[in-house]
Coordinates of C-alpha atoms in Angstrom, one line a residue:
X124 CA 132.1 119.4 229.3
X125 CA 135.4 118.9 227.8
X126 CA 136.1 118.4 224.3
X127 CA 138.7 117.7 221.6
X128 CA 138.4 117.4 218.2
X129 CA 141.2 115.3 216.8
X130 CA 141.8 114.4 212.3
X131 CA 144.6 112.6 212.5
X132 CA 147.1 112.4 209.1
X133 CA 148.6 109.7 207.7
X134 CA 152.0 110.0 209.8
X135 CA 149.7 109.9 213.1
X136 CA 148.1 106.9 212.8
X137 CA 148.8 103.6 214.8
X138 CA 148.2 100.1 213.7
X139 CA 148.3 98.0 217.4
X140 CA 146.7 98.1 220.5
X141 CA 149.9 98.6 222.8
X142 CA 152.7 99.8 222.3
X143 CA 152.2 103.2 221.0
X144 CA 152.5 106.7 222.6
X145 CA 149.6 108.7 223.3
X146 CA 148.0 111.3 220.8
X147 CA 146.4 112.8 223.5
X148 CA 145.3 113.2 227.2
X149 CA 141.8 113.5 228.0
X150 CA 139.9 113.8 231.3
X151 CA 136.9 111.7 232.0
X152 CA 133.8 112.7 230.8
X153 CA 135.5 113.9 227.6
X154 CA 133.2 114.7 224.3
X155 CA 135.8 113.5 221.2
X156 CA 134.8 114.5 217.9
X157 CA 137.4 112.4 215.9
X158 CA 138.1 111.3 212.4
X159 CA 139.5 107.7 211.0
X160 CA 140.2 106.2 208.2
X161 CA 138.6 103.3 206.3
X162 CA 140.4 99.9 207.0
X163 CA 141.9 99.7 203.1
X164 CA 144.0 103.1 204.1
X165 CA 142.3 104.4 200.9
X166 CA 144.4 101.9 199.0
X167 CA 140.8 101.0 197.2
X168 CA 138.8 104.0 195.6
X169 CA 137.6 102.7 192.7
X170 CA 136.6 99.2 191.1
X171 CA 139.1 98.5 189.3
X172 CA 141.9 98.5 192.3
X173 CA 143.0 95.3 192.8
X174 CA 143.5 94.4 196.3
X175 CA 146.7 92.0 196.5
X176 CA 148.5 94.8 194.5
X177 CA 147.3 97.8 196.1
X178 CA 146.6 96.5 199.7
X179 CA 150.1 97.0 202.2
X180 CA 149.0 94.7 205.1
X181 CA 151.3 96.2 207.5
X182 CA 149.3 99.1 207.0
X183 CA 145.4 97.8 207.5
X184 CA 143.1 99.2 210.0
X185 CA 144.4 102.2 211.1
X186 CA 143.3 103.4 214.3
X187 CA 142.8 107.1 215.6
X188 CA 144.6 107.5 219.1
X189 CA 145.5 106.1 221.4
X190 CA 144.4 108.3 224.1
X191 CA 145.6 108.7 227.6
X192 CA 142.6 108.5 229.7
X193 CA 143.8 110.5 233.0
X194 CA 143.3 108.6 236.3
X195 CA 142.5 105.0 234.9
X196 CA 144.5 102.6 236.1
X197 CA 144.9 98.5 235.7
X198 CA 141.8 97.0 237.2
X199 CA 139.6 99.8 236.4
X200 CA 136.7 99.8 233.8
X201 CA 136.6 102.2 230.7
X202 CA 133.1 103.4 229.3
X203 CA 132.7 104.3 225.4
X204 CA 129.6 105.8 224.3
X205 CA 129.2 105.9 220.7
X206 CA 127.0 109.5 220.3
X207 CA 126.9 109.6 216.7
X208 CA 128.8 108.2 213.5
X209 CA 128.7 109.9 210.2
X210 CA 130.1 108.4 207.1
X211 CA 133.3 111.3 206.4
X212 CA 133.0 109.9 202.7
X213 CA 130.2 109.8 200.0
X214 CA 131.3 106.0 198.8
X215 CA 132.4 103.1 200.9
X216 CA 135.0 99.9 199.5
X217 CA 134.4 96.5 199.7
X218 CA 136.5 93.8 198.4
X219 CA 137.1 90.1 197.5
X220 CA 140.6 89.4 198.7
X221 CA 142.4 86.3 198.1
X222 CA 141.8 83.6 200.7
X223 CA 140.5 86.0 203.0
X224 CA 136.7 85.4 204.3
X225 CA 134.3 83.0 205.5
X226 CA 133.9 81.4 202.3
X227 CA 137.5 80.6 201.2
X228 CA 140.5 78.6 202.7
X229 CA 142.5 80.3 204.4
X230 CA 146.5 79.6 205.8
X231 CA 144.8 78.1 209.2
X232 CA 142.0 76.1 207.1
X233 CA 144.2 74.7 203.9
X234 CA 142.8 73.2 200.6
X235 CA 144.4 72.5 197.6
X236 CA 142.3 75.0 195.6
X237 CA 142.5 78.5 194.0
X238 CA 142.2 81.7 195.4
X239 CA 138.1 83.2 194.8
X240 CA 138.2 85.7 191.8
X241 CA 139.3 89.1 193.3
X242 CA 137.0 92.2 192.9
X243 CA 137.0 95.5 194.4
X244 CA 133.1 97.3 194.9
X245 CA 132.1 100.8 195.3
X246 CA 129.1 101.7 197.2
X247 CA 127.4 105.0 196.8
X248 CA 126.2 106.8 199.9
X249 CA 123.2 108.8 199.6
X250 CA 123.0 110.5 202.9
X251 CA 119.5 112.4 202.1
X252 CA 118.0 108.6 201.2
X253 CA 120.5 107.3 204.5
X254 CA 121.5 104.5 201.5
X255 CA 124.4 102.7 200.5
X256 CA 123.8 101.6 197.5
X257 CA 125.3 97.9 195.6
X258 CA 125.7 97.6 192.1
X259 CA 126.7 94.2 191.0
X260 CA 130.2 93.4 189.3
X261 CA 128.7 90.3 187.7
X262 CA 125.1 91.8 186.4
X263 CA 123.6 94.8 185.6
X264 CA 121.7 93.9 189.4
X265 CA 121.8 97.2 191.7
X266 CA 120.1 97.5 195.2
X267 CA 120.0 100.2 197.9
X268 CA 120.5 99.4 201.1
X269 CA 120.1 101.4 204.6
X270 CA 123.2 103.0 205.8
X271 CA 123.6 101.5 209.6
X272 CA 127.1 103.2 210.9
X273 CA 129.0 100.9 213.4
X274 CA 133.1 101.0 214.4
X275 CA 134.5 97.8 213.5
X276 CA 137.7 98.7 215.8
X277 CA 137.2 99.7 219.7
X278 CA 139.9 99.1 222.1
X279 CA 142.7 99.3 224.9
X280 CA 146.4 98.6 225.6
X281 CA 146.8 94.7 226.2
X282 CA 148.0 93.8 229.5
X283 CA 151.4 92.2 230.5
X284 CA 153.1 94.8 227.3
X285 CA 151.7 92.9 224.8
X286 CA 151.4 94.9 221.7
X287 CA 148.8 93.4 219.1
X288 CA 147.5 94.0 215.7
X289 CA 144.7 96.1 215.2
X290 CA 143.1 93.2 212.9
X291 CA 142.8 91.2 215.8
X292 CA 139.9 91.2 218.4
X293 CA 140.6 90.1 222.1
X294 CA 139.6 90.6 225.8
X295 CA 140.8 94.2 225.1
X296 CA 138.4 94.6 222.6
X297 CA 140.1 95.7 219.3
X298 CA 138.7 94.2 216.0
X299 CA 135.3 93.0 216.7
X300 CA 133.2 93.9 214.0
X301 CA 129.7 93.8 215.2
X302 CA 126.9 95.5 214.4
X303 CA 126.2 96.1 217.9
X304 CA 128.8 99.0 218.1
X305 CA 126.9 102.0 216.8
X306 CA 125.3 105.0 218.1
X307 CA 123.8 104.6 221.4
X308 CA 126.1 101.7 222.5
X309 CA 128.1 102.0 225.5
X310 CA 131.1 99.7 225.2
X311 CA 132.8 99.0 228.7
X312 CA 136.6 97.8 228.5
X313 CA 138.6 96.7 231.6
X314 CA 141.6 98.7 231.7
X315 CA 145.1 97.5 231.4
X316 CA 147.6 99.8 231.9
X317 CA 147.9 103.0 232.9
X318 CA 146.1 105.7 230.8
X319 CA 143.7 102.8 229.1
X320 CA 145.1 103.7 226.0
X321 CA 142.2 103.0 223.7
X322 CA 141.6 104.1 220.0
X323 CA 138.7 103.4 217.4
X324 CA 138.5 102.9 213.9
X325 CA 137.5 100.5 211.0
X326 CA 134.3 102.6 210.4
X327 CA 131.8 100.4 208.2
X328 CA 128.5 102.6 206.2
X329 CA 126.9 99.0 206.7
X330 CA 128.0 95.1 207.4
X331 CA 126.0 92.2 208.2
X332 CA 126.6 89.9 210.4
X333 CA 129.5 87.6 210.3
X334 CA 131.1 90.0 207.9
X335 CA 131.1 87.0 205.5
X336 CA 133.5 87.8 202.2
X337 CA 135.6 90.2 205.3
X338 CA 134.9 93.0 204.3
X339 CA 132.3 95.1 205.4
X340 CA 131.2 98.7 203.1
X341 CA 134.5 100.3 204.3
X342 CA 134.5 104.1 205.1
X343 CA 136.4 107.2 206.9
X344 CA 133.6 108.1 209.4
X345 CA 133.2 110.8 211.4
X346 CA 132.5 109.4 215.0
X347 CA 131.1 111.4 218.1
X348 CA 132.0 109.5 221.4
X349 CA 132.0 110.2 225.1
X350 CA 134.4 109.0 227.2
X351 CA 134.4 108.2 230.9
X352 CA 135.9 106.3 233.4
X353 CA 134.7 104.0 236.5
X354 CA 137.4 103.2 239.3
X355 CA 137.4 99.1 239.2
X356 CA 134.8 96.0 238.6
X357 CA 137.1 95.6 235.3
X358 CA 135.0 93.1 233.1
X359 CA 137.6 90.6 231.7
X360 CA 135.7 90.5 228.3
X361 CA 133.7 93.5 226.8
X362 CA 130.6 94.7 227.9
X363 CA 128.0 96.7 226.2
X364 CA 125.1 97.7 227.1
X365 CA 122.0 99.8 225.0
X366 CA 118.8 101.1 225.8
X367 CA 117.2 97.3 225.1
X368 CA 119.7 94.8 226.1
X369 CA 123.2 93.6 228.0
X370 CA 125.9 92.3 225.2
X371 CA 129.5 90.0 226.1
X372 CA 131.6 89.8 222.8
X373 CA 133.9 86.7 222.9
X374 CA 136.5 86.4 220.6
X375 CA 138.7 83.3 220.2
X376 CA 139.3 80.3 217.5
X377 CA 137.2 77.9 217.1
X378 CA 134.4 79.7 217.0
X379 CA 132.2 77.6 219.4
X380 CA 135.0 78.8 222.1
X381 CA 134.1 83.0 221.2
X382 CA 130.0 81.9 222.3
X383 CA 131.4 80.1 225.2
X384 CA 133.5 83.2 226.1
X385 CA 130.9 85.2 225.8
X386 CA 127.8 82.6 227.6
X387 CA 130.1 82.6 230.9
X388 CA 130.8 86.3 231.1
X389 CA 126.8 87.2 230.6
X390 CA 126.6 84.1 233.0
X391 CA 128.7 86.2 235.3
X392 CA 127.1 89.5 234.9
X393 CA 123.7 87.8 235.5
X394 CA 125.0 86.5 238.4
X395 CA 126.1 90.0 239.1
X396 CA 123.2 92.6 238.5
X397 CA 120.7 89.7 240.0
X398 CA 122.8 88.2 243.1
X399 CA 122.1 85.0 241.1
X400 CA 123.8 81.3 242.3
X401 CA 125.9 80.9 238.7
X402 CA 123.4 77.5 237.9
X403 CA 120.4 79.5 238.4
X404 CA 122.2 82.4 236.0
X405 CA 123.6 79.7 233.7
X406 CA 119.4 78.0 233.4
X407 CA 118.2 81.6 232.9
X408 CA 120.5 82.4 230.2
X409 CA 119.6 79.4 228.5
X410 CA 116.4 80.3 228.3
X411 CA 116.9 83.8 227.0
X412 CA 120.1 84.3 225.2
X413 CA 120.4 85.8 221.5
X414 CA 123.7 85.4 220.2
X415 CA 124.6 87.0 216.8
X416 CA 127.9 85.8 215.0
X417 CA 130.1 89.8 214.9
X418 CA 132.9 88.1 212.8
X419 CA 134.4 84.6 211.1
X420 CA 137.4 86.5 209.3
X421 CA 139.8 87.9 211.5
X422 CA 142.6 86.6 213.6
X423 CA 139.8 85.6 215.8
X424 CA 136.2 84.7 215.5
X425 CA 133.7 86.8 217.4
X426 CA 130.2 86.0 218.9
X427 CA 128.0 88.3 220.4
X428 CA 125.9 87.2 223.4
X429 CA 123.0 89.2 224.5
X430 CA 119.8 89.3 226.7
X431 CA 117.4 91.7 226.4
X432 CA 116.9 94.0 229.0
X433 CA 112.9 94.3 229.2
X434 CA 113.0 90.9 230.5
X435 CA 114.3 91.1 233.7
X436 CA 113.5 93.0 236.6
X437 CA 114.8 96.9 236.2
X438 CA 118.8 96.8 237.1
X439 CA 121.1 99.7 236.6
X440 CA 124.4 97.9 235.2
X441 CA 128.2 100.0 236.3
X442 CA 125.6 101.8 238.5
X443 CA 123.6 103.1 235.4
X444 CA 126.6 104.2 233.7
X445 CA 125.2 103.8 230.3
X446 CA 122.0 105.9 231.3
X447 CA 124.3 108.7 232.5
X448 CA 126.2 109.2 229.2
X449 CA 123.0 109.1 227.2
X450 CA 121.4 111.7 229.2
X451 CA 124.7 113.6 229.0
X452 CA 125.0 113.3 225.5
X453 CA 121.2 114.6 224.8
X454 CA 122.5 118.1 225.9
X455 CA 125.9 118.5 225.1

């Protein structure tokens, strides 16, 4: 099996999907043992950073890659499996940032109000305990909670030479921030243009669902991935797929439009893995769906759709892609 171990520095990384050269070349099947940065660019290491003076927003989310997968073409489907992920930090950042979260206005959702009070906190990682641990700003209040590792960031090149900010999630992936990305996911990504030319980052020790204030427990993370390719059947939105169940994310403003992004792919891809007339897929959906909010902060909203897989009559999705990688992965 090939590998490549890749740290970027500061001068190497990239901050859109598109539009950037290559960091590397890898062949299919590919083991990457990569490094990225936490989404603040280590602007925030402490509580009493202050994130409209410290924050450059030019600079957020800085990806490692992109990487030139060889052989993919437009029309073809890439397949990310997350291994392992490894906080590359013993704290993690969050932060209150003005009129930036669910909870706030914002420039698209004006009110004639103030800003929420800013605050920066530090969470502790205890990797022995697997904890990240709160400690309140306000109170003397303190709390540990699991770690739970997950990429906020996975994503290609944008077709048509778009080039787009890597704080924004689309059909290409990009800024998702679910939960759902962690070890033992397989994301699948239709590919764009030639190479794929995906990168990951926005590591987060933890982050519940929605990302509510925007910020997740933000960390550098060391992330494990295998990386392979299958020649067409391109999903238009992402795909993932675990052990347990199939996943569409949506992403799109309002928010009801992400969930119906995501309720007619998995519509689709029931239709797909079943032979299913689209009513009959669109009844049983209904009837079976889970659909956790990933996001309400970034550029676009993102819903999760999902159906678990014990269900439904055994089906090996991209031709039991997902299956391959994991077995691959157990013996690397």
């Amino acid at each position: 099996m090939d590998s490549l171990d890749f740290r970027p520095d500061r001068s190497q990384f990239v901050y859109t999907f598109g539009g950037a050269a290559p960091s590397h070349r890898v062949r299919p099947g590919t083991l990457l043992n990569l490094w990225s940065e936490d989404a603040f660019n280590h602007a925030l290491t402490s509580v009493s950073d202050v994130a409209s003076h410290v924050l450059d927003f030019r600079y957020l989310n800085p990806q490692t890659g992109p990487f030139y997968v060889e052989g993919a073409e437009p029309g073809d489907t890439l397949a990310i499996h997350i291994i392992d992920l490894t906080p590359a930090r013993s704290w993690g950042a969050s932060a209150a940032i003005p009129f930036f979260g669910g909870m706030t206005s914002t420039d698209r959702t004006a009110m004639l109000q103030q800003a929420l009070p800013e605050a920066t906190w530090i969470y502790e990682v205890d990797t022995l305990a697997g904890t990240v641990g709160f400690q309140s700003r306000f109170s003397d209040f303190e709390v540990a909670l699991p770690l739970a590792p997950m990429l906020g960031t996975v994503g290609v090149a944008p077709s048509g030479g778009e080039v787009r900010s890597s704080l924004v999630p689309e059909r290409f992936g990009g800024n998702m921030d679910t939960p759902e990305i962690k070890p033992g996911t397989t994301v699948f990504l239709g590919v764009n243009v030639e190479g794929a030319l995906f990168s990951i980052g926005d590591g987060h020790y933890r982050q519940g669902e929605g990302e509510s204030c925007g910020t997740a427990v933000e960390g550098a993370m060391n992330s494990v991935i295998l990386v392979d390719l299958i020649k067409g059947r391109a999903p238009l939105w992402p795909r993932l797929e675990t052990d347990d169940y199939w996943m569409i994310v949506g992403s799109s403003r309002p928010m009801e439009d992400s969930w119906r992004i995501a309720q007619l792919e998995m519509i689709r891809w029931l239709s797909e893995l079943f032979d299913l007339h689209e009513m009959d897929a669109y009844q049983l959906l209904s009837q079976t769906a889970e659909a956790p909010i990933a996001n309400v902060v970034d550029p676009n909203y993102s819903v999760v759709v999902k159906v678990r897989k014990s269900l439904f009559p055994t089906v090996h999705a991209f031709d039991g892609m997902h299956r391959e990688l994991r077995e691959r992965a157990a013996i690397r």
